[in-house]
Amino acid sequence: MKKLIVFTVVLLTIVAFTTVRAEVLPDFLADLPVTGGRYWFVGSTHPNSSDDNTGDPGMHSWEYPFQTINKAIDASTARSTTSGSEYPGDVIVVYPGHTEDLDAATDLVPDVAGLTIIGLGEGEGRPRLDFTGVDGSILISGAGTVIDNIILENQIDNVVENIAVGATYVTLRNIEIRDKAGTSGLIFVMVDNANTADNLTIEDCIFTHISGTENGDCSIEIDDAQDRVTIRRCRFYGDCDEAPIISDAVCTNMLLENLYVENTVAGGYAIELTAACTGFMDNVLAYTDDAATAIDPGSLKLGSDVKISMGVDLPPIPFPTSGTRINAGIIDVYVQSGSDTTIVDEALCGYPNDYFNYGWTVKFADSDGTGINVDVTDFVAATGTLTVDTTGETPAAGDRVILSFNPLMSDVVSATDLTNEVPDGSVLSYILDDAGDTSNYDDAKHSLYAIGTDTDALIEDVAALTLASGLPYIMATQDSATDTTSIIDLTYAGYGNDFFNTGWVATCLLNADSVGNAPEGQTRDITDYDSTTGDFTTAAFGAAIGTGDKFFIYYDPLKATAASTDLTNYFPDNSAMAWILDDGGDTSGFVGTTHSLVAIGDDTDAILADTVTISGGALPAAPTASSLATFIASGGTALGTALASSKSLVDAIGTNGTTVADTATGVAGMIGVNDADNVMDTSTVVANQDGSVFERLEQLMRMQPQVAETTSVALTGG
C-alpha cells in the first residue's frame, strides 16, 4: 500500500511539472522563476507584440508577446491563496526595453493571486512604466503578487500614488521608483485598509524624489494597521514633506533593516512611525539636517547600528540621540565647534546629561602639536556639549579629539565615601589602611595633607636639632615674598652675622606658587647672613622667591676650602691635602707664588716657549737669553732648511766631538779628515780632482811639476 502511495505522488509530481514545462523555453529564458502555472510574455518593442496574441504555448508565446502587462494579467490564472507557501502562480515576463504609459487607476491591476511580474534586463534597459496622469497607479489586489526588476517613473507632478497595496504577502523587489527631472510624485507606495497588506515585503528598491512644483509627501506610507511589514536593503533619496518612510497607524512586528534614508527637507523626518508600532530596526543610516527629528522609531527595538548623518564631512551620530547609551571608555570625538572650555559634537547627544562629568578627560593637540589632557566637568546631552577645564587653546571645527574614561578618577578621585567606594582588601584599601579596612581611615590624620603638615612640623624640629648638634644643614621656609637674592626665615635668626657666609649653599626644593618652575630646583651660593632678621643673601635665582618656598640650606666643605685664605691653619700637617701642597706634608712650606698650579704652569710655559715651538716650525721673535733658540737662529723668527729624514746635526757635521764620521755628506768627510786616528794626516791623502778638499789639494800638488814644465816649454818655444 505504501509503495502505491509513493508511486501515485511521484506520478502526480511528473504530471504537474509536465504542465509547467509543456512549453519548451529558449536558453535566454532559462533563469526564469519556477512556476506552478504558466509563463506569459510582454514586450512593447517586440515586432510581434500585440494584445491580440493568445499566449498559446504551442505558438511559441515568447515570440508573440502581449503589448501590455494588463493583458497578460487578464490571461493569467489565480492560484490558491490559503497560505503564502503555495505561491507563486503564473509568471509574466516583461522584455527589456518595454514601456507603458499609465494615466488611469485601471491601466495596470495585478488582481490574480500568486502572480509574479518580472522584468528582464539591467539598468536603464529594464522595463519602464511611465506615469502620465495623476491617477495612474498600480493597484495590487491579488494575494501573493510579486513585482520584480521594473522602473516606475513619474512624468508629471502630483501623481497620487504609484503603487497601492491592498493584498497580503505582496513582494516589491528590485523596483526603482523615481521622479523625472522637474516632476514630483506624492506617494510612491501606499498601504491602506487595515490588515489587507499583512506580510508585505519591500526589498532591494530605490526611491528618488525630485522637487518639481512642490515636494513629495513620502516614499512609503502605511495608512492603516498592518502586521509583519518588512522593508529591507532599500535606498531613499530626495525631498519628502512628511518622511520617506511613515506610518499613520499601529503596525506590529515590523522589520526595518539595511536602509539608507535621506530627507533633504529642513527639519524633516527620515523615518516616522506611530508610537505604538512594534518590531525591530537595525543597520539604518538616516540623513537629515536635525538629529532631534531624524528618526521616530515608535516602539521598535533598536539594534546596535542605527545612526544619523548630518553632513558630508560629519561622522554619523548613533541613535537614539538621547537616552541611556553606554561606552567602553574611549570615544573618537569630531569637533563641530568649541572654545577653550567647551567642545561640541552632536554625536554625543545619545548620552544622558552629566554622563561624562566624573572621570572623563579630553586629549587633543595644541597649536604647537603638544598633547593636552583636560578634565570634563559637565555634559549637556541636548547639544552634545562638553565643558572642560580651561586649556588656553580653542579646538577648530573638524578637529578630532579623544574622550577617554579614567576609572581611578571616577571611582576614587570623585568618590565621596571611600568606605563604600573602595572594597576592603583591595589594593587601594591597603594603601589607605595597613589592614585593608577602609573604615579605619581618618582623613584628618591619614590624608597626605595631614601627613604633610605633620612632616613639615617635624622637619622644622629636626632642623633645629641639626644645628644644635652641629650637623651642617637646615630647612628654611620663606616668610614673605622678596626678590631673587633674599631668603628670609626668622626661625634661623640669631646665629651671628656672617655665620653662613663661607661654604654654605641654598637649594630651592619647592616653588609654593608654581610647582616645577624657577626657582625650584636651582642652587645658589650664600654670600651674606643677617643674624637679626634671618636673611640669607644669595647669588640671584632664576625667579623671585615667594612666600612658602622651601629651601635646603647646607654646608659644602669643598666650597669652604675654596674660600679659605689660610691654608696653613685650615689643613693639618701630614693630611692628604698637606702632602698635595708640600712634599714634606708641611703646609707652611707652601708658597702660592711659587708652588701654585698657576705658578708651575707659567714656568712650564716659559720653557715650552723656547723649545716646543721649534718643532712647530717657528722660533720666538725674541728668544730668551741663553736659550737653545738663540744658538739656532740668533733671534730670527724663521727656520732654514730642515735636516734630511732620520738625520741629526752629528750626521751633518761629521763628528760627535770625539769620533769622526768620514762620509761624503758630512762636513768632516768633505774636508778629508782621516777617520782612523782623527788627525789631519795629509801624507796619505789620495789625489782626486772630484774628491774632498784634501784630495783635490793633493791633485793640484801632483799636477804642479807638469804645469811648470809645460809653462817652461811654452816660454822656451816662444
C-alpha positions as CSV (number, residue, x, y, z in Angstrom):
1,M,0.0,0.0,0.0
2,K,2.9,2.4,0.9
3,K,4.5,1.7,-2.4
4,L,1.3,2.6,-4.3
5,I,1.0,5.9,-2.4
6,V,4.6,6.8,-3.2
7,F,4.1,5.9,-6.9
8,T,1.0,8.0,-7.0
9,V,2.7,11.0,-5.5
10,V,5.7,10.7,-8.0
11,L,3.3,10.4,-10.9
12,L,1.3,13.5,-9.9
13,T,4.6,15.4,-9.5
14,I,5.7,14.4,-13.0
15,V,2.3,15.4,-14.4
16,A,2.5,18.8,-12.6
17,F,5.9,19.6,-14.0
18,T,4.9,18.4,-17.4
19,T,2.2,21.0,-17.2
20,V,4.6,23.7,-16.1
21,R,7.2,22.9,-18.8
22,A,4.8,21.9,-21.5
23,E,6.2,24.9,-23.3
24,V,9.9,24.4,-24.0
25,L,11.6,27.8,-23.4
26,P,14.7,29.1,-25.2
27,D,18.0,29.3,-23.4
28,F,17.8,33.1,-22.8
29,L,14.7,32.4,-20.6
30,A,16.2,29.5,-18.7
31,D,16.7,31.5,-15.5
32,L,13.0,32.4,-15.0
33,P,11.4,31.6,-11.7
34,V,9.8,28.1,-11.4
35,T,6.1,28.4,-11.6
36,G,3.1,26.2,-10.8
37,G,1.3,27.9,-13.6
38,R,2.0,29.5,-17.0
39,Y,4.6,31.9,-18.4
40,W,3.2,34.9,-20.2
41,F,5.3,37.3,-22.2
42,V,5.0,41.1,-22.7
43,G,7.2,43.3,-24.9
44,S,6.1,46.5,-26.5
45,T,9.2,46.8,-28.6
46,H,9.0,43.2,-30.0
47,P,7.9,43.2,-33.7
48,N,5.3,40.5,-33.0
49,S,3.8,42.1,-29.8
50,S,0.1,42.5,-29.7
51,D,-2.7,42.3,-27.2
52,D,-4.5,40.2,-29.7
53,N,-1.9,37.3,-29.3
54,T,-3.2,34.3,-27.4
55,G,-0.1,33.4,-25.5
56,D,-0.7,29.8,-26.6
57,P,2.4,27.7,-25.6
58,G,2.2,25.8,-28.9
59,M,2.6,29.0,-30.8
60,H,6.0,29.8,-29.1
61,S,4.4,32.5,-26.9
62,W,7.7,34.2,-26.2
63,E,7.9,35.1,-29.9
64,Y,4.4,36.5,-29.8
65,P,4.2,38.6,-26.6
66,F,1.4,40.8,-25.4
67,Q,1.6,44.6,-25.9
68,T,0.6,45.4,-22.2
69,I,1.1,43.9,-18.8
70,N,-2.6,44.2,-18.0
71,K,-3.4,42.0,-20.9
72,A,-1.1,39.3,-19.6
73,I,-2.7,39.7,-16.1
74,D,-6.2,39.1,-17.7
75,A,-4.8,35.9,-19.3
76,S,-3.4,34.6,-16.0
77,T,-5.0,32.1,-13.7
78,A,-5.2,32.6,-9.9
79,R,-3.5,30.2,-7.6
80,S,-4.6,29.0,-4.1
81,T,-4.4,31.8,-1.5
82,T,-4.7,29.8,1.6
83,S,-1.1,30.4,2.5
84,G,2.0,32.1,1.2
85,S,3.8,28.8,0.7
86,E,1.6,27.9,-2.3
87,Y,2.8,30.9,-4.3
88,P,4.0,31.8,-6.9
89,G,1.5,31.1,-9.6
90,D,1.7,32.3,-13.2
91,V,4.7,34.3,-14.2
92,I,4.5,37.4,-16.5
93,V,7.9,38.0,-18.2
94,V,8.4,41.6,-19.4
95,Y,11.1,42.1,-22.0
96,P,13.9,44.6,-21.8
97,G,13.1,48.0,-23.2
98,H,9.3,47.5,-22.7
99,T,7.5,50.8,-21.9
100,E,3.9,51.6,-21.0
101,D,2.1,54.8,-20.1
102,L,-0.2,54.7,-17.0
103,D,-2.6,57.6,-16.7
104,A,-5.6,55.9,-15.0
105,A,-6.1,53.6,-12.0
106,T,-7.3,50.8,-14.2
107,D,-4.3,50.6,-16.5
108,L,-2.4,48.0,-14.5
109,V,-4.3,46.0,-11.9
110,P,-2.5,42.8,-10.6
111,D,-5.6,41.1,-9.2
112,V,-4.6,37.5,-9.8
113,A,-3.4,35.6,-6.7
114,G,0.1,34.2,-6.8
115,L,1.1,36.2,-9.8
116,T,4.8,37.2,-10.5
117,I,5.6,40.1,-12.8
118,I,9.3,40.1,-13.6
119,G,11.3,42.4,-15.9
120,L,14.3,41.3,-17.8
121,G,17.4,43.5,-18.4
122,E,19.6,45.7,-16.3
123,G,20.0,49.4,-15.5
124,E,18.1,51.6,-18.0
125,G,17.4,48.5,-20.1
126,R,14.8,47.3,-17.6
127,P,11.1,47.6,-18.5
128,R,9.8,51.1,-17.6
129,L,6.3,52.2,-16.7
130,D,5.7,55.9,-17.2
131,F,3.0,57.6,-15.1
132,T,1.5,60.3,-17.3
133,G,-1.7,61.0,-15.4
134,V,-2.1,62.0,-11.7
135,D,-4.4,59.0,-11.2
136,G,-2.1,56.5,-12.9
137,S,-1.4,53.7,-10.5
138,I,-0.7,50.0,-10.0
139,L,-3.5,48.6,-7.8
140,I,-2.4,45.3,-6.3
141,S,-5.3,43.2,-5.0
142,G,-4.0,39.7,-5.8
143,A,-2.6,38.0,-2.7
144,G,1.0,36.8,-3.1
145,T,1.7,39.2,-6.0
146,V,5.4,39.7,-6.8
147,I,6.7,42.6,-8.9
148,D,10.4,42.4,-9.7
149,N,13.0,44.4,-11.6
150,I,10.9,47.2,-13.2
151,I,11.4,51.0,-13.3
152,L,8.4,53.3,-12.4
153,E,8.9,56.9,-13.5
154,N,6.6,59.9,-12.9
155,Q,6.4,62.1,-16.0
156,I,4.2,64.8,-14.4
157,D,3.7,66.4,-11.0
158,N,1.4,65.2,-8.3
159,V,0.9,61.6,-9.2
160,V,-1.1,60.5,-6.2
161,E,0.3,57.0,-5.7
162,N,2.4,54.8,-7.9
163,I,1.6,51.6,-6.2
164,A,-1.3,50.8,-3.9
165,V,-1.0,47.6,-1.9
166,G,-4.3,46.0,-0.9
167,A,-3.4,42.3,-0.6
168,T,-1.4,40.1,1.7
169,Y,2.0,38.5,1.0
170,V,2.9,41.1,-1.6
171,T,6.6,41.5,-2.5
172,L,8.1,44.5,-4.3
173,R,11.6,43.7,-5.3
174,N,14.3,45.4,-7.3
175,I,11.9,48.2,-8.2
176,E,13.2,51.7,-8.9
177,I,10.5,54.4,-8.4
178,R,11.6,57.9,-9.3
179,D,10.5,61.4,-10.4
180,K,11.6,62.6,-13.8
181,A,13.5,65.8,-13.6
182,G,11.2,68.7,-12.9
183,T,8.3,66.5,-11.6
184,S,7.3,65.3,-8.2
185,G,5.1,62.4,-7.2
186,L,3.2,62.5,-3.9
187,I,3.4,58.9,-2.6
188,F,5.4,56.1,-4.2
189,V,3.9,53.2,-2.3
190,M,0.6,53.4,-0.4
191,V,-0.5,50.7,2.1
192,D,-4.0,51.1,3.4
193,N,-7.1,49.2,4.7
194,A,-6.4,47.5,8.0
195,N,-4.5,44.2,7.7
196,T,-5.2,43.8,4.0
197,A,-1.4,44.1,3.4
198,D,-0.1,41.9,6.2
199,N,3.3,40.3,5.4
200,L,4.2,43.0,2.9
201,T,7.9,42.8,1.8
202,I,9.7,45.7,0.1
203,E,13.3,44.8,-0.6
204,D,16.2,46.0,-2.8
205,C,14.4,49.0,-4.1
206,I,15.4,52.6,-4.8
207,F,13.1,55.6,-4.2
208,T,14.1,59.0,-5.6
209,H,12.0,62.2,-5.1
210,I,12.9,65.2,-7.1
211,S,11.3,68.5,-6.2
212,G,9.0,69.7,-9.0
213,T,6.5,72.4,-8.3
214,E,6.4,71.0,-4.8
215,N,8.0,68.3,-2.6
216,G,6.8,64.7,-2.5
217,D,4.9,63.5,0.6
218,C,6.6,60.2,1.2
219,S,8.1,57.1,-0.4
220,I,6.2,54.5,1.6
221,E,3.1,55.4,3.6
222,I,1.4,52.8,5.8
223,D,-2.0,54.4,6.4
224,D,-3.7,51.6,8.3
225,A,-2.7,48.9,10.8
226,Q,-0.7,46.1,9.3
227,D,1.2,43.1,10.7
228,R,4.7,41.9,9.7
229,V,5.7,44.6,7.2
230,T,9.3,44.2,6.1
231,I,11.4,46.9,4.5
232,R,15.0,46.0,3.8
233,R,18.0,46.7,1.7
234,C,16.5,49.9,0.2
235,R,17.7,53.4,-0.5
236,F,15.6,56.6,-0.3
237,Y,16.6,60.0,-1.8
238,G,15.2,63.4,-2.1
239,D,12.6,65.8,-0.5
240,C,9.6,64.5,1.5
241,D,7.4,66.9,3.4
242,E,6.3,64.0,5.7
243,A,9.0,61.3,5.7
244,P,10.4,58.8,3.2
245,I,9.0,56.0,5.5
246,I,5.9,56.9,7.6
247,S,3.2,55.0,9.4
248,D,-0.1,56.7,10.4
249,A,-1.4,53.6,12.2
250,V,-0.1,50.9,14.5
251,C,2.0,48.3,12.8
252,T,3.1,45.3,14.7
253,N,6.1,43.1,14.2
254,M,7.8,45.4,11.7
255,L,11.3,44.8,10.4
256,L,13.3,47.7,9.1
257,E,16.9,46.8,8.2
258,N,19.8,47.7,6.0
259,L,18.2,51.0,4.9
260,Y,19.8,54.3,3.7
261,V,17.2,57.0,4.1
262,E,17.7,60.7,3.1
263,N,15.3,63.6,3.5
264,T,16.6,67.0,2.5
265,V,13.5,68.9,3.7
266,A,14.6,71.1,6.6
267,G,13.6,69.6,9.9
268,G,12.0,66.6,8.1
269,Y,12.0,63.0,9.4
270,A,13.7,60.2,7.6
271,I,11.6,57.6,9.4
272,E,8.5,58.4,11.3
273,L,6.5,55.7,12.9
274,T,3.4,55.7,15.2
275,A,4.3,55.5,18.8
276,A,2.8,52.0,19.3
277,C,4.5,50.4,16.3
278,T,6.5,47.3,17.3
279,G,9.2,45.2,15.8
280,F,12.9,45.7,15.1
281,M,15.2,48.3,13.4
282,D,18.9,47.8,12.7
283,N,21.6,48.8,10.2
284,V,19.8,52.0,9.3
285,L,21.6,55.3,8.3
286,A,19.3,58.3,8.1
287,Y,20.4,61.6,6.6
288,T,18.6,64.8,7.8
289,D,19.6,68.3,8.9
290,D,18.4,67.8,12.5
291,A,19.3,64.9,14.7
292,A,16.4,65.6,17.0
293,T,13.8,64.9,14.3
294,A,15.7,62.4,12.1
295,I,14.1,59.1,13.3
296,D,11.0,58.3,15.3
297,P,11.1,54.6,15.8
298,G,7.8,54.2,17.6
299,S,8.3,51.3,19.9
300,L,10.6,49.3,17.7
301,K,13.5,47.6,19.4
302,L,16.8,49.1,18.1
303,G,19.9,47.3,17.0
304,S,23.4,48.5,17.6
305,D,23.8,50.1,14.2
306,V,21.1,52.8,13.8
307,K,22.7,56.1,13.0
308,I,22.0,59.6,11.8
309,S,24.2,61.5,9.2
310,M,24.0,65.3,9.2
311,G,26.6,66.3,6.6
312,V,29.1,65.2,4.1
313,D,32.1,65.8,6.3
314,L,30.5,64.8,9.6
315,P,30.6,61.3,11.1
316,P,27.2,59.6,11.8
317,I,25.6,60.1,15.1
318,P,24.5,56.9,16.9
319,F,20.7,56.7,17.5
320,P,18.9,57.4,19.8
321,T,20.3,60.8,20.4
322,S,19.1,60.8,24.0
323,G,18.7,58.0,26.5
324,T,21.0,55.6,28.3
325,R,23.8,54.8,25.9
326,I,27.0,53.4,27.4
327,N,30.5,53.2,26.2
328,A,33.6,51.1,26.9
329,G,35.7,54.1,27.7
330,I,37.2,55.6,24.6
331,I,35.3,57.8,22.1
332,D,36.6,59.5,19.0
333,V,35.1,63.0,19.1
334,Y,34.6,65.1,16.0
335,V,34.7,68.8,16.9
336,Q,31.8,70.7,15.3
337,S,32.6,73.9,17.4
338,G,34.4,74.8,20.5
339,S,36.2,77.2,22.8
340,D,39.0,76.9,25.4
341,T,36.4,75.5,27.8
342,T,33.8,73.8,25.5
343,I,33.7,71.1,22.8
344,V,30.5,70.4,20.8
345,D,29.9,67.1,19.0
346,E,26.3,66.2,18.3
347,A,27.3,62.6,18.0
348,L,27.4,62.6,21.8
349,C,23.8,63.5,22.1
350,G,22.8,60.0,22.9
351,Y,24.4,60.0,26.3
352,P,22.5,61.3,29.4
353,N,23.1,64.7,31.0
354,D,26.3,64.7,33.2
355,Y,27.3,61.3,31.8
356,F,30.9,62.5,31.3
357,N,31.2,64.7,34.4
358,Y,33.3,62.3,36.5
359,G,36.4,60.5,35.4
360,W,36.4,61.6,31.8
361,T,39.2,63.5,30.1
362,V,39.7,65.0,26.7
363,K,43.0,64.8,24.9
364,F,43.9,67.0,21.8
365,A,46.9,68.6,20.2
366,D,47.5,72.3,20.9
367,S,48.9,74.8,18.3
368,D,52.4,73.5,18.9
369,G,51.4,69.9,18.3
370,T,51.8,69.1,22.0
371,G,49.2,66.8,23.5
372,I,46.8,68.4,26.1
373,N,44.8,66.5,28.6
374,V,41.9,68.3,30.3
375,D,39.2,67.0,32.6
376,V,35.5,67.1,31.7
377,T,33.4,69.0,34.2
378,D,30.0,69.0,32.6
379,F,28.0,67.4,29.8
380,V,24.7,68.6,28.1
381,A,23.0,65.8,26.2
382,A,20.7,68.0,24.2
383,T,23.6,69.7,22.3
384,G,26.4,67.3,22.8
385,T,28.4,69.9,24.7
386,L,31.4,69.0,26.9
387,T,32.6,71.6,29.4
388,V,36.3,71.1,30.2
389,D,38.9,72.7,32.3
390,T,40.4,75.7,30.5
391,T,43.1,74.8,28.1
392,G,44.2,78.2,26.6
393,E,43.6,76.6,23.2
394,T,40.5,76.5,21.0
395,P,39.8,73.3,19.1
396,A,38.9,74.0,15.5
397,A,35.8,72.7,13.7
398,G,36.8,69.4,12.1
399,D,39.4,68.5,14.7
400,R,39.3,65.1,16.2
401,V,39.9,64.6,20.0
402,I,39.9,61.6,22.2
403,L,37.4,61.4,25.0
404,S,38.5,58.7,27.5
405,F,37.4,57.3,30.8
406,N,39.7,57.0,33.8
407,P,38.2,54.6,36.3
408,L,40.6,55.8,39.0
409,M,39.4,59.3,38.7
410,S,35.7,58.3,38.6
411,D,35.7,55.8,41.5
412,V,38.4,57.3,43.7
413,V,39.1,61.0,42.8
414,S,35.4,61.8,42.6
415,A,34.3,59.5,45.4
416,T,32.8,61.0,48.5
417,D,32.5,57.8,50.5
418,L,35.7,55.8,50.3
419,T,34.4,53.2,52.8
420,N,31.8,52.2,50.2
421,E,33.7,53.1,47.0
422,V,36.9,51.1,47.9
423,P,36.3,47.4,48.8
424,D,38.1,46.1,51.8
425,G,41.1,44.0,50.9
426,S,41.6,45.8,47.5
427,V,45.0,47.3,46.6
428,L,43.8,50.8,47.3
429,S,42.3,49.8,50.7
430,Y,45.8,48.6,51.7
431,I,47.2,52.0,50.7
432,L,44.6,53.6,52.9
433,D,44.9,51.2,55.8
434,D,47.6,48.7,56.8
435,A,44.9,46.1,57.4
436,G,43.0,46.8,54.2
437,D,40.0,48.1,56.2
438,T,39.0,51.5,54.9
439,S,36.7,52.1,57.9
440,N,39.9,52.8,59.9
441,Y,40.8,55.6,57.5
442,D,40.5,59.1,59.1
443,D,41.4,61.9,56.6
444,A,42.1,64.3,59.4
445,K,45.0,62.1,60.4
446,H,45.8,59.9,57.5
447,S,45.4,62.0,54.4
448,L,48.5,63.1,52.5
449,Y,47.7,66.7,53.5
450,A,47.6,65.8,57.2
451,I,50.8,63.7,56.9
452,G,52.5,66.5,55.0
453,T,51.6,69.1,57.7
454,D,52.9,66.8,60.4
455,T,56.1,66.2,58.4
456,D,56.7,69.9,57.9
457,A,56.5,70.4,61.6
458,L,58.8,67.5,62.2
459,I,61.3,68.9,59.6
460,E,61.4,72.2,61.5
461,D,62.1,70.4,64.7
462,V,64.8,68.2,63.1
463,A,66.4,71.2,61.5
464,A,66.6,73.0,64.9
465,L,68.2,69.8,66.4
466,T,70.5,69.5,63.5
467,L,72.0,73.0,64.1
468,A,72.2,72.4,67.8
469,S,74.1,69.2,67.2
470,G,76.5,70.8,64.7
471,L,75.2,68.9,61.6
472,P,75.7,71.0,58.5
473,Y,72.2,71.6,57.0
474,I,68.9,73.2,57.8
475,M,65.4,73.5,56.1
476,A,64.1,77.0,55.6
477,T,60.7,78.3,54.5
478,Q,60.3,81.7,53.0
479,D,58.4,84.1,55.4
480,S,57.5,86.7,52.7
481,A,57.9,87.4,49.0
482,T,61.1,89.1,48.2
483,D,63.5,89.4,45.2
484,T,65.7,86.8,43.6
485,T,68.6,87.0,46.2
486,S,66.9,87.0,49.7
487,I,65.8,84.0,51.7
488,I,64.1,85.1,55.0
489,D,63.2,82.7,57.8
490,L,63.2,84.1,61.3
491,T,63.4,80.6,62.6
492,Y,67.1,80.8,61.8
493,A,67.9,84.2,63.3
494,G,70.5,84.5,66.0
495,Y,73.4,82.5,64.7
496,G,75.6,85.5,64.4
497,N,76.2,87.8,61.4
498,D,78.1,86.1,58.5
499,F,77.8,82.7,60.2
500,F,76.6,81.2,56.8
501,N,78.8,83.3,54.6
502,T,81.5,80.7,53.7
503,G,80.9,77.3,52.3
504,W,77.0,77.4,52.6
505,V,74.6,77.0,49.7
506,A,70.9,77.0,49.3
507,T,68.8,74.7,47.0
508,C,65.1,75.6,46.4
509,L,63.1,72.4,46.9
510,L,59.6,73.8,46.3
511,N,58.1,76.8,44.5
512,A,54.9,77.0,46.5
513,D,53.0,79.2,44.0
514,S,54.2,77.4,40.8
515,V,55.4,73.8,41.3
516,G,58.1,72.9,38.9
517,N,59.1,76.4,37.9
518,A,62.1,78.6,39.0
519,P,63.5,79.0,41.5
520,E,62.5,75.4,42.2
521,G,65.4,73.0,41.6
522,Q,68.0,75.8,41.5
523,T,71.1,76.0,43.8
524,R,72.9,79.2,44.7
525,D,75.9,80.2,47.0
526,I,75.1,82.1,50.2
527,T,77.1,85.3,50.2
528,D,75.9,87.0,53.4
529,Y,73.8,86.3,56.5
530,D,72.0,88.8,58.8
531,S,71.6,87.3,62.2
532,T,68.9,89.7,63.3
533,T,66.4,89.0,60.5
534,G,67.4,85.5,59.5
535,D,68.0,86.9,56.0
536,F,70.3,84.8,53.8
537,T,71.7,86.7,50.8
538,T,72.4,84.5,47.8
539,A,73.5,84.7,44.2
540,A,70.5,85.5,42.1
541,F,68.0,82.8,41.5
542,G,66.2,82.5,38.2
543,A,62.9,83.9,39.5
544,A,61.7,85.9,42.6
545,I,61.4,84.0,45.9
546,G,57.8,83.7,47.1
547,T,56.1,83.1,50.4
548,G,56.1,79.5,51.4
549,D,59.0,78.5,49.1
550,K,61.1,75.8,50.8
551,F,64.9,75.7,50.8
552,F,67.5,73.1,51.8
553,I,70.5,75.1,53.2
554,Y,73.6,73.0,53.7
555,Y,77.3,73.3,54.3
556,D,79.6,72.3,51.4
557,P,83.2,71.7,52.7
558,L,84.7,71.9,49.2
559,K,83.3,75.4,48.7
560,A,84.6,76.3,52.2
561,T,88.0,75.0,51.2
562,A,87.9,77.0,48.0
563,A,87.0,80.1,50.0
564,S,89.7,79.7,52.7
565,T,92.6,82.3,52.9
566,D,94.8,80.4,55.5
567,L,95.6,77.0,54.2
568,T,98.4,76.6,56.8
569,N,95.8,76.6,59.6
570,Y,93.0,75.0,57.5
571,F,94.8,71.8,56.6
572,P,96.7,69.9,59.3
573,D,100.3,68.9,58.6
574,N,100.6,65.4,57.2
575,S,97.0,65.4,56.0
576,A,96.2,64.2,52.5
577,M,95.8,67.8,51.3
578,A,99.0,68.8,53.1
579,W,101.0,66.2,51.1
580,I,99.5,67.6,47.9
581,L,100.6,71.1,48.8
582,D,104.1,70.2,50.1
583,D,106.4,67.2,49.5
584,G,107.1,67.1,53.3
585,G,103.4,67.3,54.3
586,D,104.1,70.7,55.9
587,T,101.7,73.3,54.6
588,S,103.9,76.1,56.0
589,G,106.4,75.4,53.2
590,F,103.7,76.1,50.5
591,V,104.2,79.4,48.8
592,G,101.4,80.3,46.4
593,T,103.5,82.5,44.0
594,T,106.0,79.6,43.5
595,H,104.1,76.3,44.2
596,S,100.6,77.0,43.0
597,L,99.4,75.4,39.8
598,V,99.3,78.8,38.1
599,A,103.0,79.4,39.0
600,I,104.0,76.0,37.9
601,G,102.1,76.4,34.7
602,D,103.8,79.8,34.0
603,D,107.2,78.3,34.5
604,T,106.4,75.4,32.2
605,D,105.1,77.9,29.5
606,A,108.4,79.8,29.7
607,I,110.3,76.6,29.0
608,L,108.0,75.5,26.3
609,A,108.1,78.9,24.6
610,D,111.8,78.4,23.6
611,T,111.8,74.7,22.9
612,V,108.5,73.2,21.9
613,T,107.8,75.9,19.4
614,I,110.9,74.9,17.4
615,S,109.2,71.6,16.4
616,G,106.1,73.7,15.5
617,G,108.1,75.3,12.6
618,A,108.8,78.8,14.0
619,L,111.1,80.3,16.6
620,P,110.2,83.1,19.1
621,A,110.7,86.6,17.7
622,A,112.8,87.4,20.8
623,P,114.2,84.1,22.3
624,T,115.0,84.0,26.0
625,A,118.7,84.8,26.6
626,S,120.9,81.7,26.7
627,S,118.1,79.5,25.4
628,L,118.5,77.0,22.7
629,A,116.7,79.2,20.3
630,T,119.4,81.9,20.4
631,F,122.0,79.3,19.4
632,I,120.0,78.1,16.4
633,A,118.5,81.3,14.9
634,S,120.2,84.1,16.9
635,G,116.9,85.8,17.3
636,G,115.4,85.1,13.9
637,T,111.8,84.1,13.5
638,A,112.1,81.6,10.6
639,L,113.9,78.3,10.3
640,G,116.3,77.3,7.4
641,T,116.5,74.1,5.5
642,A,115.4,71.2,7.6
643,L,117.6,68.1,8.2
644,A,117.0,65.1,6.0
645,S,114.8,62.3,7.3
646,S,116.4,60.3,10.1
647,K,119.5,62.6,10.2
648,S,120.9,64.7,13.0
649,L,123.4,67.6,13.4
650,V,126.1,64.9,14.0
651,D,125.4,63.4,10.6
652,A,125.7,66.9,9.0
653,I,128.9,67.9,10.8
654,G,130.6,64.5,10.6
655,T,131.7,64.3,14.2
656,N,130.2,63.9,17.5
657,G,133.0,65.7,19.1
658,T,135.1,62.6,19.7
659,T,134.8,60.3,16.7
660,V,134.9,61.4,13.0
661,A,132.4,60.1,10.5
662,D,134.3,60.3,7.2
663,T,131.3,60.4,4.9
664,A,130.8,62.3,1.7
665,T,127.7,64.0,3.2
666,G,129.4,65.2,6.4
667,V,131.5,68.3,6.8
668,A,134.4,66.3,8.1
669,G,134.2,63.9,5.2
670,M,134.1,66.8,2.7
671,I,137.3,68.2,4.3
672,G,139.0,64.8,4.2
673,V,139.8,64.1,7.9
674,N,141.2,60.7,8.5
675,D,138.7,58.7,10.4
676,A,141.4,56.2,11.6
677,D,143.2,58.5,14.1
678,N,141.1,61.6,13.8
679,V,144.1,63.8,12.7
680,M,144.9,65.9,9.6
681,D,147.1,63.3,8.0
682,T,147.8,64.7,4.5
683,S,150.6,62.3,3.7
684,T,148.2,59.5,2.9
685,V,145.7,61.6,1.0
686,V,144.9,60.2,-2.4
687,A,144.8,62.8,-5.3
688,N,141.3,63.1,-6.6
689,Q,140.1,66.1,-8.5
690,D,136.5,65.2,-7.7
691,G,137.1,64.2,-4.0
692,S,137.3,66.0,-0.7
693,V,139.1,69.3,-0.1
694,F,142.4,67.4,0.8
695,E,142.1,65.1,-2.1
696,R,141.6,68.0,-4.5
697,L,144.7,69.8,-3.0
698,E,146.6,66.7,-3.4
699,Q,145.6,66.6,-7.0
700,L,146.8,70.2,-7.5
701,M,150.1,69.3,-5.9
702,R,150.6,66.3,-8.2
703,M,149.9,68.5,-11.2
704,Q,152.3,71.4,-10.3
705,P,155.5,69.9,-11.9
706,Q,153.6,69.2,-15.1
707,V,152.2,72.7,-15.1
708,A,155.7,74.2,-14.5
709,E,157.3,72.1,-17.3
710,T,154.5,72.9,-19.7
711,T,154.9,76.5,-18.9
712,S,158.7,76.4,-19.4
713,V,158.4,74.7,-22.8
714,A,155.9,77.2,-23.8
715,L,158.2,80.0,-22.9
716,T,161.2,78.4,-24.5
717,G,159.4,77.8,-27.6
718,G,158.3,81.3,-27.7
